[in-house]
GROMACS .gro file of C-alpha atoms in nm:
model
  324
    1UNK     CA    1  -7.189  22.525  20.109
    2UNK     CA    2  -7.273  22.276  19.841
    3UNK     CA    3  -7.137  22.256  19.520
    4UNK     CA    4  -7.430  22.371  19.244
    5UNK     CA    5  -7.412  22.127  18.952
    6UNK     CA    6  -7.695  22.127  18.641
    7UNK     CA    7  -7.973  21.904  18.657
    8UNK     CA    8  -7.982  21.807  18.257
    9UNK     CA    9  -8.181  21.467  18.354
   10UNK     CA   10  -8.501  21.711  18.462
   11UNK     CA   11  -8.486  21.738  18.028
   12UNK     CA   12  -8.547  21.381  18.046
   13UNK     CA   13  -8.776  21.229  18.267
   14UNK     CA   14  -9.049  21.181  18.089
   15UNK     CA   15  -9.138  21.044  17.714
   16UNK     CA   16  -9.342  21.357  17.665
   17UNK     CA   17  -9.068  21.586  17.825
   18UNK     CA   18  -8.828  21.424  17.569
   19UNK     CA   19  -9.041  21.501  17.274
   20UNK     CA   20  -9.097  21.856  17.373
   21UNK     CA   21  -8.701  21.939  17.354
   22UNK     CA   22  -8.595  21.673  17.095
   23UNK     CA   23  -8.339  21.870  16.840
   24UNK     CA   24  -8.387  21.704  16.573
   25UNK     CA   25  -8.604  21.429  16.331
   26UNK     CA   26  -8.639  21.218  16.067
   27UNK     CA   27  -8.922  21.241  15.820
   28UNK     CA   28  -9.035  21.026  15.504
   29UNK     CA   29  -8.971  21.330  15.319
   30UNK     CA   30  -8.635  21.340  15.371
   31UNK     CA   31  -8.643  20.918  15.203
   32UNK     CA   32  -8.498  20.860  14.886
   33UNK     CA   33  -8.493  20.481  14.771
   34UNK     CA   34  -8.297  20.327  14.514
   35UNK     CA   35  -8.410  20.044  14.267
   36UNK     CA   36  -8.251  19.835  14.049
   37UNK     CA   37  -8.419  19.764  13.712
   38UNK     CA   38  -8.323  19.524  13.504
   39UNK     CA   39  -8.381  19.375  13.168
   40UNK     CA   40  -8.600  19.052  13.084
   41UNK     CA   41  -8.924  18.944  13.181
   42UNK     CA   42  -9.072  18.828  13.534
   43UNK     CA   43  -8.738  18.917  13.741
   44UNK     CA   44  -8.791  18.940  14.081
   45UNK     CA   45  -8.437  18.841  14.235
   46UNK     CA   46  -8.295  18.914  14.591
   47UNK     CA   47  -7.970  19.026  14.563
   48UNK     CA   48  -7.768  18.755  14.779
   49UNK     CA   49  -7.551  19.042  15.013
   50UNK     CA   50  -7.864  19.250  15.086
   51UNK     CA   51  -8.148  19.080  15.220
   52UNK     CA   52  -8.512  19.273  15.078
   53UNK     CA   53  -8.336  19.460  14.813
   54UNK     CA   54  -8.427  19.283  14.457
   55UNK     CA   55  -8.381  19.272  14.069
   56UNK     CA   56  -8.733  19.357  13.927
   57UNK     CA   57  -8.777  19.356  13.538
   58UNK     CA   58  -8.997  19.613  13.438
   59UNK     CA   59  -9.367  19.389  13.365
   60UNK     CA   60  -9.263  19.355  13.789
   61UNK     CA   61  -9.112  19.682  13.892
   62UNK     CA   62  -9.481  19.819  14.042
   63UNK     CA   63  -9.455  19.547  14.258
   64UNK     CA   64  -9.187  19.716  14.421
   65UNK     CA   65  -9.309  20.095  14.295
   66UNK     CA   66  -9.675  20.058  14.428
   67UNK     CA   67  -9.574  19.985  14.791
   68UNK     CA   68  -9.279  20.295  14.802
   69UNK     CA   69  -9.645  20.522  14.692
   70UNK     CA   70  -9.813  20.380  14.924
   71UNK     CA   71  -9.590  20.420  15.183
   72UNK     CA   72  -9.569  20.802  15.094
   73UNK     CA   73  -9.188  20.785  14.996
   74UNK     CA   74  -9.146  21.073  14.764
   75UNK     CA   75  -8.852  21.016  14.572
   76UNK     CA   76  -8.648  20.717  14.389
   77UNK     CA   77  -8.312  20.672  14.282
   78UNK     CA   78  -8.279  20.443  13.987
   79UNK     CA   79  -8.021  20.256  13.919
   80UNK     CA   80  -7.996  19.979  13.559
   81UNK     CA   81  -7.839  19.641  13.483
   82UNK     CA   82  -7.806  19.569  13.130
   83UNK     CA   83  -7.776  19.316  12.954
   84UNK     CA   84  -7.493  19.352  12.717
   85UNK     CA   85  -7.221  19.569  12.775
   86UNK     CA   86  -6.937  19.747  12.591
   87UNK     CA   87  -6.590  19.905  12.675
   88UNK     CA   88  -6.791  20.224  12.607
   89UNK     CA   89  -7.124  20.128  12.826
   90UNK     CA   90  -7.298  20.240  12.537
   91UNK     CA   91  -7.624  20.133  12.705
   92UNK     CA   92  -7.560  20.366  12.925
   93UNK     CA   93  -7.683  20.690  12.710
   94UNK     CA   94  -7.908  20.485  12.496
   95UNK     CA   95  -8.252  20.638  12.459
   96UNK     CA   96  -8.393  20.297  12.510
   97UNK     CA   97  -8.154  20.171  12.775
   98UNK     CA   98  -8.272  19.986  13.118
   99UNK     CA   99  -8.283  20.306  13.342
  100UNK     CA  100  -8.452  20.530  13.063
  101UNK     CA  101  -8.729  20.250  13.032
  102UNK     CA  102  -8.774  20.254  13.364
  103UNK     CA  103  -8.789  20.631  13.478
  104UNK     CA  104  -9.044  20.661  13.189
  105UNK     CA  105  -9.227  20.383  13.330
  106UNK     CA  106  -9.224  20.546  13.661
  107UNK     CA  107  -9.311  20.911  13.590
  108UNK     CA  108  -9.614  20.772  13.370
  109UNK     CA  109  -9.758  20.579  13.640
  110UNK     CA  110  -9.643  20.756  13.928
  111UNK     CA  111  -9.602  21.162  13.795
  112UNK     CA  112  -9.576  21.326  14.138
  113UNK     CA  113  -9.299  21.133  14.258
  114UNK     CA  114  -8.918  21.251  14.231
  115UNK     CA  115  -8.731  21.029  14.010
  116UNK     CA  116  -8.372  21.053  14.038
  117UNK     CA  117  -8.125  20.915  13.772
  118UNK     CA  118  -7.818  20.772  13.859
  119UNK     CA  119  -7.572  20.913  13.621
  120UNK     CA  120  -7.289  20.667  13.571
  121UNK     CA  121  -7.097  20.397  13.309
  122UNK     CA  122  -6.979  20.151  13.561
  123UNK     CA  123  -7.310  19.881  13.577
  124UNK     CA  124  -7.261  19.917  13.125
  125UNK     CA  125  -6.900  19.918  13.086
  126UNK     CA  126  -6.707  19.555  12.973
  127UNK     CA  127  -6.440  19.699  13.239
  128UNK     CA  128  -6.682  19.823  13.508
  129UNK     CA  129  -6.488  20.121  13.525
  130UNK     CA  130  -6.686  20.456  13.562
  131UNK     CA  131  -6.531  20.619  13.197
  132UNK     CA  132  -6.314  20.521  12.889
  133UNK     CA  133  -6.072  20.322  12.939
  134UNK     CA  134  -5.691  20.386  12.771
  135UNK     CA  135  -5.425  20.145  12.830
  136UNK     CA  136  -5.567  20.082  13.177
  137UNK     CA  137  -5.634  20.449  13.302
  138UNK     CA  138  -5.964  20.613  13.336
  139UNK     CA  139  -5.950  20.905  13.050
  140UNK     CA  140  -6.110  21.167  13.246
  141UNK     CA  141  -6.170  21.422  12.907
  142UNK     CA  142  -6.334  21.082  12.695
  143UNK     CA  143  -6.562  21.019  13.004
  144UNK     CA  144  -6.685  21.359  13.046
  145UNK     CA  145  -6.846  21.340  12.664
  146UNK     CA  146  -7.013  21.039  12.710
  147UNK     CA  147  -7.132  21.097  13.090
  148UNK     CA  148  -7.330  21.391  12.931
  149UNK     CA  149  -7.478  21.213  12.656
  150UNK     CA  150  -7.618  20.997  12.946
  151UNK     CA  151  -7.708  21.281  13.183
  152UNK     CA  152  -7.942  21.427  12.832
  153UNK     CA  153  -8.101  21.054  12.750
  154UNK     CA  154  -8.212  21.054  13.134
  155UNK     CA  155  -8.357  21.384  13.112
  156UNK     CA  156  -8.531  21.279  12.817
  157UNK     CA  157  -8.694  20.981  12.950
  158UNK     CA  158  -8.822  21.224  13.221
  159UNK     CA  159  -8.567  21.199  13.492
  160UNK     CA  160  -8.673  21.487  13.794
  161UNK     CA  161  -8.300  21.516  13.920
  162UNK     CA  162  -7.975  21.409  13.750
  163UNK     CA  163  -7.727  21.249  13.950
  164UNK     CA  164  -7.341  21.172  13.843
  165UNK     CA  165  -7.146  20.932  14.047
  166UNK     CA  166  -6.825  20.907  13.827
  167UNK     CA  167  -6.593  21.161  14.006
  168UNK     CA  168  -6.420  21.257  13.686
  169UNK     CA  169  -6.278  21.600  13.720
  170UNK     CA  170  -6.535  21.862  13.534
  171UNK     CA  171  -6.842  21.625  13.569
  172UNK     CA  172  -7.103  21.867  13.672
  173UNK     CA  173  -6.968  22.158  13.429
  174UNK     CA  174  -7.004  21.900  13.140
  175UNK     CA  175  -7.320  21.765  13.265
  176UNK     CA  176  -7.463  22.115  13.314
  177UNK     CA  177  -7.369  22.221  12.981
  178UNK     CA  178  -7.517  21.929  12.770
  179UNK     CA  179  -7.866  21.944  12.966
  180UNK     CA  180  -7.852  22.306  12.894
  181UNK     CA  181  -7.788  22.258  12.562
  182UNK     CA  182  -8.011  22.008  12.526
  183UNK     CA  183  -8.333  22.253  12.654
  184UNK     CA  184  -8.283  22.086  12.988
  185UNK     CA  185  -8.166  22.403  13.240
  186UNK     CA  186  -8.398  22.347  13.467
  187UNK     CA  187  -8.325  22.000  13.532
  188UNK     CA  188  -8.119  21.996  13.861
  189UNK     CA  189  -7.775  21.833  13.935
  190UNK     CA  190  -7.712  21.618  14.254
  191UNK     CA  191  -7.387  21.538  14.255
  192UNK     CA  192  -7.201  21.274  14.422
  193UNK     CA  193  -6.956  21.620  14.555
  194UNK     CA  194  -6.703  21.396  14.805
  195UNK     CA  195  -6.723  21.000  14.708
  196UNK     CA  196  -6.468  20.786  14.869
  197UNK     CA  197  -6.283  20.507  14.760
  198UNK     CA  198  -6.470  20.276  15.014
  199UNK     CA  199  -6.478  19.934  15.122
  200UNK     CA  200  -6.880  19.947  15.192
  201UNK     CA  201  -6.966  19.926  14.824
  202UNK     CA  202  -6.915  19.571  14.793
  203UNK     CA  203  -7.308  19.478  14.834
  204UNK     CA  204  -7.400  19.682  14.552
  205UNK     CA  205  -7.147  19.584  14.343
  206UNK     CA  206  -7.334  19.257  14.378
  207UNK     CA  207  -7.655  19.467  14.300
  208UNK     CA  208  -7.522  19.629  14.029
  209UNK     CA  209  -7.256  19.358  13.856
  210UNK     CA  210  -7.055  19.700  13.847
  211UNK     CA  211  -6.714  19.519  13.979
  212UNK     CA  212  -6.371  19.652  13.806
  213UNK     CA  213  -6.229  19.365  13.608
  214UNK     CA  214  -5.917  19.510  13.707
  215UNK     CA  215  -5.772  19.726  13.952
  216UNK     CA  216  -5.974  19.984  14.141
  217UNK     CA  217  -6.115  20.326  14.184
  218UNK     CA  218  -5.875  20.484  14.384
  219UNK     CA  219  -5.724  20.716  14.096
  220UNK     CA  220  -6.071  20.883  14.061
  221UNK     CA  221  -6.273  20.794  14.411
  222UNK     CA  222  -6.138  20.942  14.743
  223UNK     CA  223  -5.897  20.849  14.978
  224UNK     CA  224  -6.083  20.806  15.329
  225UNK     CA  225  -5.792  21.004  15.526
  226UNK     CA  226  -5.898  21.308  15.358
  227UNK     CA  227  -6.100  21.595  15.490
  228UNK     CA  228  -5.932  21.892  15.298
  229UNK     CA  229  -5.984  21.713  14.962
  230UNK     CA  230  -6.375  21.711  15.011
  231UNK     CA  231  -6.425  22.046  15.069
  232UNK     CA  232  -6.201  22.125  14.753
  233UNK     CA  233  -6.420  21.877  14.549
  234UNK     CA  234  -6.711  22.047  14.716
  235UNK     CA  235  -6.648  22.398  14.622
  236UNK     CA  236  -6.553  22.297  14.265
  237UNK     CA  237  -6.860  22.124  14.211
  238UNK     CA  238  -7.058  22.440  14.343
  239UNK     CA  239  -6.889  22.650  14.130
  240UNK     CA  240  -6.948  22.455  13.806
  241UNK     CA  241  -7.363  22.409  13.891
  242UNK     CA  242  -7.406  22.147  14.128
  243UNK     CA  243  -7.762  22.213  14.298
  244UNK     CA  244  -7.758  21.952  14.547
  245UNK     CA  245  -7.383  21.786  14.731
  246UNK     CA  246  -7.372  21.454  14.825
  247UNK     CA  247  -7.083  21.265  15.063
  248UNK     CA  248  -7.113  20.908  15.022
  249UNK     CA  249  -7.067  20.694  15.218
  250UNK     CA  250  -7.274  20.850  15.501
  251UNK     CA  251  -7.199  20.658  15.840
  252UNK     CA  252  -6.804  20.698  15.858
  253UNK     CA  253  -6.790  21.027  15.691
  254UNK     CA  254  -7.044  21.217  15.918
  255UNK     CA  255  -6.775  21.473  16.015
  256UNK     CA  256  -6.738  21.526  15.623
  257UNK     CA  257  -7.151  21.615  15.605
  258UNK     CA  258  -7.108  21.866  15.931
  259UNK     CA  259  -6.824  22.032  15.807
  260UNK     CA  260  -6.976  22.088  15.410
  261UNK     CA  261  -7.332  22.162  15.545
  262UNK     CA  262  -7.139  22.438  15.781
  263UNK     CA  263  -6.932  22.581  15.492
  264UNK     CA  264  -7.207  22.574  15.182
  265UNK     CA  265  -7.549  22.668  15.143
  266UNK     CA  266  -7.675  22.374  14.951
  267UNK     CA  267  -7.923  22.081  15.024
  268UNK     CA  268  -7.723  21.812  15.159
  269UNK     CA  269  -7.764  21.466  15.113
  270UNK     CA  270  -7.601  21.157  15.268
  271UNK     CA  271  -7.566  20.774  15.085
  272UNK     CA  272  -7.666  20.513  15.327
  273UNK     CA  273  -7.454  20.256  15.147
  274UNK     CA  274  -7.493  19.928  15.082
  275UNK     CA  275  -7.227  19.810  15.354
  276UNK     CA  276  -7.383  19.961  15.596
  277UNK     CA  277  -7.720  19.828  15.529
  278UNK     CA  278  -7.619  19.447  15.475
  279UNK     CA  279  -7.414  19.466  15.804
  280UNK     CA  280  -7.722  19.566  16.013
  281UNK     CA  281  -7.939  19.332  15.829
  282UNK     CA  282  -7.718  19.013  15.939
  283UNK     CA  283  -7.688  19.144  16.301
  284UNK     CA  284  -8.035  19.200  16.325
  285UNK     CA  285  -8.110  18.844  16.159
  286UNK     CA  286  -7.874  18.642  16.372
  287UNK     CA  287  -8.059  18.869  16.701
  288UNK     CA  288  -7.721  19.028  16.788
  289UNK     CA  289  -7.923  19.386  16.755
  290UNK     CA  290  -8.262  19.553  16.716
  291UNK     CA  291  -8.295  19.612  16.377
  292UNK     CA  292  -8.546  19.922  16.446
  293UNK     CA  293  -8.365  20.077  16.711
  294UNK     CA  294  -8.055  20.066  16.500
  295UNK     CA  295  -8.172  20.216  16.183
  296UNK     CA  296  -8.374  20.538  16.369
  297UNK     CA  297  -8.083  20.570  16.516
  298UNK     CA  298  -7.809  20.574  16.269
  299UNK     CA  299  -8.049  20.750  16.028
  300UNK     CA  300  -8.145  21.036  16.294
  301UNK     CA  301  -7.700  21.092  16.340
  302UNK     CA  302  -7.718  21.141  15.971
  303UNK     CA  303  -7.950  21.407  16.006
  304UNK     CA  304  -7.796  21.568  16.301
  305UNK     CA  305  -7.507  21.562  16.098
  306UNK     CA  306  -7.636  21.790  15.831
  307UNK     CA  307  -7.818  21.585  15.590
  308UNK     CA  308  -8.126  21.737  15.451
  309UNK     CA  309  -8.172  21.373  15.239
  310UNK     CA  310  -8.096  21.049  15.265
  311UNK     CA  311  -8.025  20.782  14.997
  312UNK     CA  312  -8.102  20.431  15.195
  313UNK     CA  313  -8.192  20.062  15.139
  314UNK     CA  314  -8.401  20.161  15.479
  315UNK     CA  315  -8.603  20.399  15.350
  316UNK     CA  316  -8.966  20.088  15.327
  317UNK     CA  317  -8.902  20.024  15.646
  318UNK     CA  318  -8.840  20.363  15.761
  319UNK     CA  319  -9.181  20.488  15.635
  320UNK     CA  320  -9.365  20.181  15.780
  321UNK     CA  321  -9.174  20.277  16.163
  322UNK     CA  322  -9.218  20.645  16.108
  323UNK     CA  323  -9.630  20.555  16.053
  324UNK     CA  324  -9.667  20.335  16.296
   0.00000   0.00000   0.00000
């Protein structure tokens, strides 16, 4: 008698067979972009390590703002190079700072999209450290005060979603207790939960001129051998108001979104970061890969992984695939 065996490939055959059973899929609503504002006039400048990603000023930022509408993209990320900065990044939590100009800009032209403010010091501080500095360690208690004063002068300017990258200790609770001080409660809080100490960052460090003059971020950021560590950040974030987690980077942390999406009820979201958008973008330019069939597929792991959202440098072309 012959051996039965399953026949999985009858799941297969056809394109329209393949739709029918597909488990999962990417949709423009689950897009956020980032964009980089910065100060000056008629600024419209690639940033060398990641090909289509620019500089706009903010007389050129609906260049950039009217094509993510059009493209039905629902939701921004905005990130702010200033001009001057400080030891303090003072800029940072100034009421007329870069990013405060330009999520006011945005919600006034644009009101129904989501604009998300990235909630850091690193692009403002002399240092480009992500806090106060004190004889060449991070004060995590200094930070805290002035990380809130920023998460309140985003809110301010209109900001839909507040979102803290520092990974000081006590970030959200502080955070959560100036915007609720400040009349801002129901402002949410998507915190970057479990952010590693990565070397994928470098591109936007380009973007963002946010490079440490000294040293690095591995007293505050997360070693990459640890899986315990993130949930423990994870939970502690939860318990002190975080509405949405956030593992960044996305691509070699996937296990890290599976395992936090199994243990925690809320939205997840993964950071396509900049290293792994500027790798596929020189593959694809020097033809050693399909650009297309690269990016769905990356993107669509991310989602199987447990991401409700994704952060990514993608997210134009994404929309424009996901149309056509």
């Amino acid at each position: 008698m012959e051996k039965a065996f399953n026949r999985h490939r009858r799941l297969r055959r056809t394109d329209s067979i393949r739709s029918m059973v597909r488990e999962t899929f990417l949709r423009k609503e689950d897009l956020i972009y980032p964009i980089f504002a910065v100060e000056g006039e008629d600024i419209k400048r690639e940033v060398p390590s990641m090909p289509g990603v620019f500089h706009f000023s903010m007389d050129r930022i609906n260049e950039e703002m009217d094509q993510v509408y059009k493209l039905g993209i629902p939701s921004v990320m905005v990130f702010g190079v200033p001009k001057e900065k400080d030891e303090v990044g003072s800029q940072a939590y100034c009421d007329t700072g870069i990013v405060q100009q330009a999520i006011s800009h945005i919600k006034e032209r644009y009101p129904d999209l989501t604009v998300i403010a990235d909630t850091c010091l690193c692009q403002y501080t002399d240092h480009g450290h992500c806090g106060v500095v004190e004889e060449g360690y991070v004060n995590n208690d200094k930070s805290l005060e002035l990380l809130a004063k920023t998460a309140v002068s985003q809110a301010k300017a209109g900001a839909d979603i507040i979102a803290p990258s520092n990974m000081m200790d006590g970030f959200v609770a502080a955070i959560r207790k100036g915007l609720d001080e400040a009349g801002f409660e129901d402002i949410p809080v998507m915190s970057y939960a479990v952010k590693y100490s990565s070397a994928f960052y470098g591109p936007f460090r380009d973007a963002a001129h946010s490079t440490p003059q000294f040293g690095d971020r591995k007293t505050y950021q997360m070693d990459p051998a640890n899986r315990l560590e993130a949930i423990r950040e994870a939970e502690s974030d939860i318990k002190e108001g975080a509405d949405f987690l956030m593992v960044k980077p996305a691509l070699s942390y996937l296990d890290i979104i599976r395992e936090l999406k199994d243990r925690f009820p809320l939205p997840m979201v993964a950071y396509n970061v900049s290293g792994e958008y500027s790798m596929i973008k020189a593959a694809s330019q020097n033809g050693w890969l399909n650009e297309q069939e690269v990016v769905m597929e990356k993107l669509t792991s991310m989602k199987r992984a447990g991401a409700d959202l994704i952060i990514t440098y993608f997210a134009k072309d994404v929309a424009k695939w996901l149309s056509e």
